[in-house]
Amino acid sequence: MTDVILATEGVSKQFGKFIALNNISVAFERGKLAAIIGPNGAGKSTYFNILSGAYPPTGGRLLYRGRDVTGLPQHRFAHIGIAKSFQITNIFPKLSAFENVRVAVQARHRRYDLWTARESLTEVNDRARELLTMVGLDRMDDRAAEDAAHGEQRALEIAMALASEPDLLLLDEPTAGMSPEETQVMMRLIVKLSETRTVILVEHKMKLVMGICERIVVLHHGELLADGTPAEVRSNTDVKRVYLGQEKS
């Protein structure tokens, strides 16, 4: 039996009379690197917000490990093993890269420890440095986050998300605003992270996700247009018509 980590069953979302998503049923397998793509207005961001708990669906269910988590408060998602990184970078700009990650690690491991000096929390410090190394930022740990390049700030936010030790990592346009060089660095990082956890990303750079993802979900006007391997999606007539522009393989 397929090991499904996250699934939506008939998920819909309305904003007033506007139908942003209509009856989306998708099951994401554990350990797979998957992408959600589609043209502007396809419903990708709305779908991501439902997957991450930011929006409750108007209809349908969200299941995590077979458990119905529809409507669960967003702050609970990290506790059950889901971490997210949104398109707009969310870091503490005046703190160093190390301090940003240490705060995230402490929030998980030492939330109720009010008496131990931060400097003596060696396991927290060690874990923060380990995460910085994991995302390739070990050489900038003492620099203020606001002084880091855009790509480095996005990597820092991912390190902070990883502090919750998630089984599922959700990334909303992780390469937005990046140079080609930064984009390649980020995508190598995503592939590396997917070796030890499930990763689902929303991304506009279609050629790029086709090259690294095992699974592609295509949305169009709030509807599920296609769902399959990159080869299956690339050869799909409807996808070519609305998104790929008859692009050759």
CSV table of C-alpha atoms in Angstrom, one decimal:
chain,number,residue,atom,x,y,z
A,1,MET,CA,0.0,0.0,0.0
A,2,THR,CA,1.3,3.5,-0.9
A,3,ASP,CA,2.6,5.4,2.1
A,4,VAL,CA,0.7,8.7,2.0
A,5,ILE,CA,1.9,11.5,4.3
A,6,LEU,CA,-0.4,14.3,3.2
A,7,ALA,CA,-3.7,14.3,1.2
A,8,THR,CA,-6.5,16.5,0.3
A,9,GLU,CA,-9.9,15.0,-0.3
A,10,GLY,CA,-12.3,17.1,-2.4
A,11,VAL,CA,-10.8,20.4,-1.1
A,12,SER,CA,-12.4,23.6,-2.2
A,13,LYS,CA,-11.9,27.2,-1.2
A,14,GLN,CA,-14.2,30.2,-1.8
A,15,PHE,CA,-13.6,33.8,-1.0
A,16,GLY,CA,-17.0,35.3,-1.2
A,17,LYS,CA,-18.4,34.3,-4.5
A,18,PHE,CA,-15.0,33.6,-6.0
A,19,ILE,CA,-14.0,29.9,-6.2
A,20,ALA,CA,-10.2,29.7,-5.8
A,21,LEU,CA,-10.1,25.9,-5.6
A,22,ASN,CA,-12.7,23.4,-6.7
A,23,ASN,CA,-12.7,19.8,-5.5
A,24,ILE,CA,-8.9,19.1,-5.3
A,25,SER,CA,-8.0,15.5,-4.4
A,26,VAL,CA,-4.3,14.7,-4.2
A,27,ALA,CA,-2.3,12.3,-2.1
A,28,PHE,CA,1.4,13.1,-1.6
A,29,GLU,CA,3.7,10.1,-0.9
A,30,ARG,CA,6.2,10.0,2.0
A,31,GLY,CA,9.8,10.6,1.0
A,32,LYS,CA,9.0,12.1,-2.4
A,33,LEU,CA,10.0,15.5,-3.8
A,34,ALA,CA,6.9,17.0,-5.3
A,35,ALA,CA,6.0,20.4,-6.9
A,36,ILE,CA,2.7,22.2,-7.4
A,37,ILE,CA,2.8,24.3,-10.6
A,38,GLY,CA,0.4,26.2,-12.8
A,39,PRO,CA,0.0,29.6,-14.5
A,40,ASN,CA,-0.8,32.8,-12.5
A,41,GLY,CA,-4.2,32.5,-10.9
A,42,ALA,CA,-4.2,28.7,-10.9
A,43,GLY,CA,-4.8,28.5,-7.2
A,44,LYS,CA,-1.3,27.4,-6.2
A,45,SER,CA,-0.9,29.8,-3.3
A,46,THR,CA,-4.4,29.1,-2.0
A,47,TYR,CA,-3.6,25.4,-2.1
A,48,PHE,CA,-0.3,25.9,-0.3
A,49,ASN,CA,-2.0,27.9,2.4
A,50,ILE,CA,-4.5,25.0,2.9
A,51,LEU,CA,-1.7,22.4,3.0
A,52,SER,CA,0.2,24.5,5.6
A,53,GLY,CA,-2.9,25.3,7.8
A,54,ALA,CA,-2.9,29.0,7.0
A,55,TYR,CA,-6.4,28.7,5.4
A,56,PRO,CA,-9.2,26.2,6.4
A,57,PRO,CA,-10.9,24.8,3.3
A,58,THR,CA,-14.4,25.8,2.5
A,59,GLY,CA,-15.1,22.1,1.7
A,60,GLY,CA,-13.3,18.8,1.8
A,61,ARG,CA,-10.7,17.4,4.2
A,62,LEU,CA,-6.9,17.7,4.8
A,63,LEU,CA,-5.3,14.5,6.1
A,64,TYR,CA,-1.9,14.1,7.6
A,65,ARG,CA,-0.7,10.5,8.1
A,66,GLY,CA,-4.3,9.5,7.7
A,67,ARG,CA,-5.5,11.8,10.5
A,68,ASP,CA,-8.0,14.5,9.7
A,69,VAL,CA,-6.3,17.8,10.5
A,70,THR,CA,-8.9,20.1,8.7
A,71,GLY,CA,-9.2,23.3,10.6
A,72,LEU,CA,-6.4,22.5,13.1
A,73,PRO,CA,-4.9,25.8,14.3
A,74,GLN,CA,-1.8,26.7,12.2
A,75,HIS,CA,0.6,26.8,15.2
A,76,ARG,CA,-0.2,23.1,15.8
A,77,PHE,CA,1.2,22.0,12.4
A,78,ALA,CA,4.8,22.3,13.5
A,79,HIS,CA,4.0,20.1,16.5
A,80,ILE,CA,2.6,17.3,14.3
A,81,GLY,CA,5.6,17.3,11.9
A,82,ILE,CA,4.8,19.9,9.2
A,83,ALA,CA,7.1,23.0,8.7
A,84,LYS,CA,6.7,25.7,6.1
A,85,SER,CA,8.6,28.5,4.4
A,86,PHE,CA,6.5,31.2,2.8
A,87,GLN,CA,7.4,33.3,-0.3
A,88,ILE,CA,8.0,36.4,1.8
A,89,THR,CA,11.1,35.8,3.9
A,90,ASN,CA,10.3,35.7,7.6
A,91,ILE,CA,13.5,36.2,9.7
A,92,PHE,CA,14.8,38.4,12.5
A,93,PRO,CA,16.9,40.9,10.4
A,94,LYS,CA,18.8,42.4,13.3
A,95,LEU,CA,19.9,39.1,14.8
A,96,SER,CA,22.8,37.0,13.4
A,97,ALA,CA,22.1,34.0,11.3
A,98,PHE,CA,23.1,31.8,14.3
A,99,GLU,CA,20.8,33.7,16.7
A,100,ASN,CA,17.9,33.3,14.3
A,101,VAL,CA,18.3,29.6,14.2
A,102,ARG,CA,19.0,29.3,17.9
A,103,VAL,CA,15.8,31.0,18.7
A,104,ALA,CA,13.9,28.5,16.5
A,105,VAL,CA,15.7,25.6,18.1
A,106,GLN,CA,15.0,26.9,21.6
A,107,ALA,CA,11.3,27.3,20.7
A,108,ARG,CA,11.1,23.6,20.2
A,109,HIS,CA,13.4,22.2,22.9
A,110,ARG,CA,13.5,24.7,25.7
A,111,ARG,CA,10.1,26.5,25.6
A,112,TYR,CA,9.4,26.3,29.3
A,113,ASP,CA,13.0,26.5,30.6
A,114,LEU,CA,13.1,30.0,32.1
A,115,TRP,CA,16.1,29.6,34.4
A,116,THR,CA,19.0,28.1,32.3
A,117,ALA,CA,21.3,30.7,30.8
A,118,ARG,CA,21.1,30.7,27.0
A,119,GLU,CA,24.9,30.4,26.7
A,120,SER,CA,24.9,27.2,28.6
A,121,LEU,CA,22.4,25.5,26.4
A,122,THR,CA,25.2,23.7,24.5
A,123,GLU,CA,22.8,21.2,22.8
A,124,VAL,CA,20.7,24.1,21.4
A,125,ASN,CA,23.8,25.9,20.2
A,126,ASP,CA,25.2,22.7,18.6
A,127,ARG,CA,21.9,22.0,16.9
A,128,ALA,CA,21.7,25.6,15.6
A,129,ARG,CA,25.2,25.3,14.1
A,130,GLU,CA,24.4,21.9,12.6
A,131,LEU,CA,21.4,23.4,10.8
A,132,LEU,CA,23.4,26.3,9.5
A,133,THR,CA,25.9,23.9,8.1
A,134,MET,CA,23.1,21.8,6.6
A,135,VAL,CA,21.9,24.8,4.5
A,136,GLY,CA,25.4,26.0,3.6
A,137,LEU,CA,25.5,29.0,5.9
A,138,ASP,CA,28.1,27.9,8.4
A,139,ARG,CA,30.5,30.7,7.3
A,140,MET,CA,28.0,33.5,8.0
A,141,ASP,CA,26.7,32.5,11.4
A,142,ASP,CA,27.8,35.7,13.1
A,143,ARG,CA,26.6,38.1,10.4
A,144,ALA,CA,23.4,40.0,10.8
A,145,ALA,CA,20.6,38.4,8.8
A,146,GLU,CA,19.8,41.7,7.1
A,147,ASP,CA,23.3,41.8,5.6
A,148,ALA,CA,22.9,38.4,3.9
A,149,ALA,CA,22.2,38.0,0.2
A,150,HIS,CA,18.6,37.2,-0.7
A,151,GLY,CA,19.4,33.6,-1.4
A,152,GLU,CA,21.2,33.3,1.9
A,153,GLN,CA,18.1,34.7,3.7
A,154,ARG,CA,15.9,32.1,2.1
A,155,ALA,CA,18.3,29.4,3.2
A,156,LEU,CA,18.3,30.8,6.7
A,157,GLU,CA,14.5,30.7,6.8
A,158,ILE,CA,14.6,27.0,5.8
A,159,ALA,CA,17.2,26.3,8.6
A,160,MET,CA,14.7,27.9,11.0
A,161,ALA,CA,11.9,25.7,9.6
A,162,LEU,CA,14.1,22.6,10.0
A,163,ALA,CA,14.5,23.4,13.7
A,164,SER,CA,11.1,21.8,14.4
A,165,GLU,CA,12.5,18.6,12.9
A,166,PRO,CA,9.7,18.1,10.4
A,167,ASP,CA,8.8,15.0,8.5
A,168,LEU,CA,7.2,17.3,5.9
A,169,LEU,CA,8.7,20.5,4.6
A,170,LEU,CA,6.5,22.9,2.5
A,171,LEU,CA,8.2,25.6,0.5
A,172,ASP,CA,6.4,28.4,-1.2
A,173,GLU,CA,8.4,29.6,-4.3
A,174,PRO,CA,11.8,29.1,-2.6
A,175,THR,CA,13.7,30.6,-5.5
A,176,ALA,CA,11.5,33.7,-5.9
A,177,GLY,CA,13.7,36.8,-6.7
A,178,MET,CA,16.9,34.8,-6.9
A,179,SER,CA,19.6,35.1,-9.5
A,180,PRO,CA,20.3,32.0,-11.7
A,181,GLU,CA,23.3,31.1,-9.5
A,182,GLU,CA,21.3,31.5,-6.3
A,183,THR,CA,18.5,29.4,-7.8
A,184,GLN,CA,20.9,26.5,-8.5
A,185,VAL,CA,22.3,26.6,-5.0
A,186,MET,CA,18.7,26.6,-3.6
A,187,MET,CA,17.6,23.7,-5.7
A,188,ARG,CA,20.6,21.6,-4.8
A,189,LEU,CA,19.7,22.3,-1.1
A,190,ILE,CA,16.1,21.2,-1.7
A,191,VAL,CA,17.2,17.9,-3.4
A,192,LYS,CA,19.6,17.3,-0.4
A,193,LEU,CA,16.8,18.0,2.1
A,194,SER,CA,14.4,15.7,0.3
A,195,GLU,CA,16.7,12.7,0.9
A,196,THR,CA,15.6,12.6,4.6
A,197,ARG,CA,12.1,14.1,4.5
A,198,THR,CA,9.1,14.7,2.3
A,199,VAL,CA,9.3,18.1,0.4
A,200,ILE,CA,6.5,19.8,-1.4
A,201,LEU,CA,7.1,23.1,-3.2
A,202,VAL,CA,5.2,25.7,-5.1
A,203,GLU,CA,7.5,27.1,-7.9
A,204,HIS,CA,7.1,29.2,-11.0
A,205,LYS,CA,10.3,28.0,-12.6
A,206,MET,CA,8.7,25.0,-14.4
A,207,LYS,CA,11.8,23.8,-16.2
A,208,LEU,CA,13.7,23.7,-12.9
A,209,VAL,CA,11.1,21.6,-11.0
A,210,MET,CA,10.8,19.3,-14.0
A,211,GLY,CA,14.5,18.5,-13.5
A,212,ILE,CA,14.5,17.7,-9.8
A,213,CYS,CA,11.0,16.6,-8.8
A,214,GLU,CA,9.6,13.1,-8.8
A,215,ARG,CA,6.0,14.3,-8.8
A,216,ILE,CA,4.2,17.2,-10.4
A,217,VAL,CA,0.7,18.5,-9.6
A,218,VAL,CA,-0.7,21.0,-12.1
A,219,LEU,CA,-3.5,23.4,-11.2
A,220,HIS,CA,-5.4,25.6,-13.6
A,221,HIS,CA,-8.3,28.0,-12.7
A,222,GLY,CA,-8.6,26.3,-9.3
A,223,GLU,CA,-9.0,22.8,-10.9
A,224,LEU,CA,-6.6,19.8,-10.8
A,225,LEU,CA,-5.3,19.6,-14.4
A,226,ALA,CA,-2.7,16.9,-14.1
A,227,ASP,CA,-0.9,14.8,-11.6
A,228,GLY,CA,2.1,12.5,-12.4
A,229,THR,CA,5.8,12.2,-13.1
A,230,PRO,CA,7.6,15.0,-14.9
A,231,ALA,CA,7.5,12.9,-18.1
A,232,GLU,CA,3.8,12.3,-17.8
A,233,VAL,CA,3.0,16.0,-17.1
A,234,ARG,CA,5.3,17.2,-19.9
A,235,SER,CA,3.5,14.9,-22.4
A,236,ASN,CA,0.0,15.8,-21.2
A,237,THR,CA,-1.9,17.6,-24.0
A,238,ASP,CA,-4.0,19.8,-21.6
A,239,VAL,CA,-0.8,20.9,-19.7
A,240,LYS,CA,0.9,21.8,-23.0
A,241,ARG,CA,-2.1,23.8,-24.1
A,242,VAL,CA,-2.5,25.9,-20.9
A,243,TYR,CA,0.9,26.0,-19.4
A,244,LEU,CA,3.8,24.6,-21.2
A,245,GLY,CA,3.1,26.3,-24.6
A,246,GLN,CA,3.7,23.1,-26.6
A,247,GLU,CA,7.2,22.9,-25.2
A,248,LYS,CA,9.3,20.1,-26.6
A,249,SER,CA,10.8,17.5,-24.3
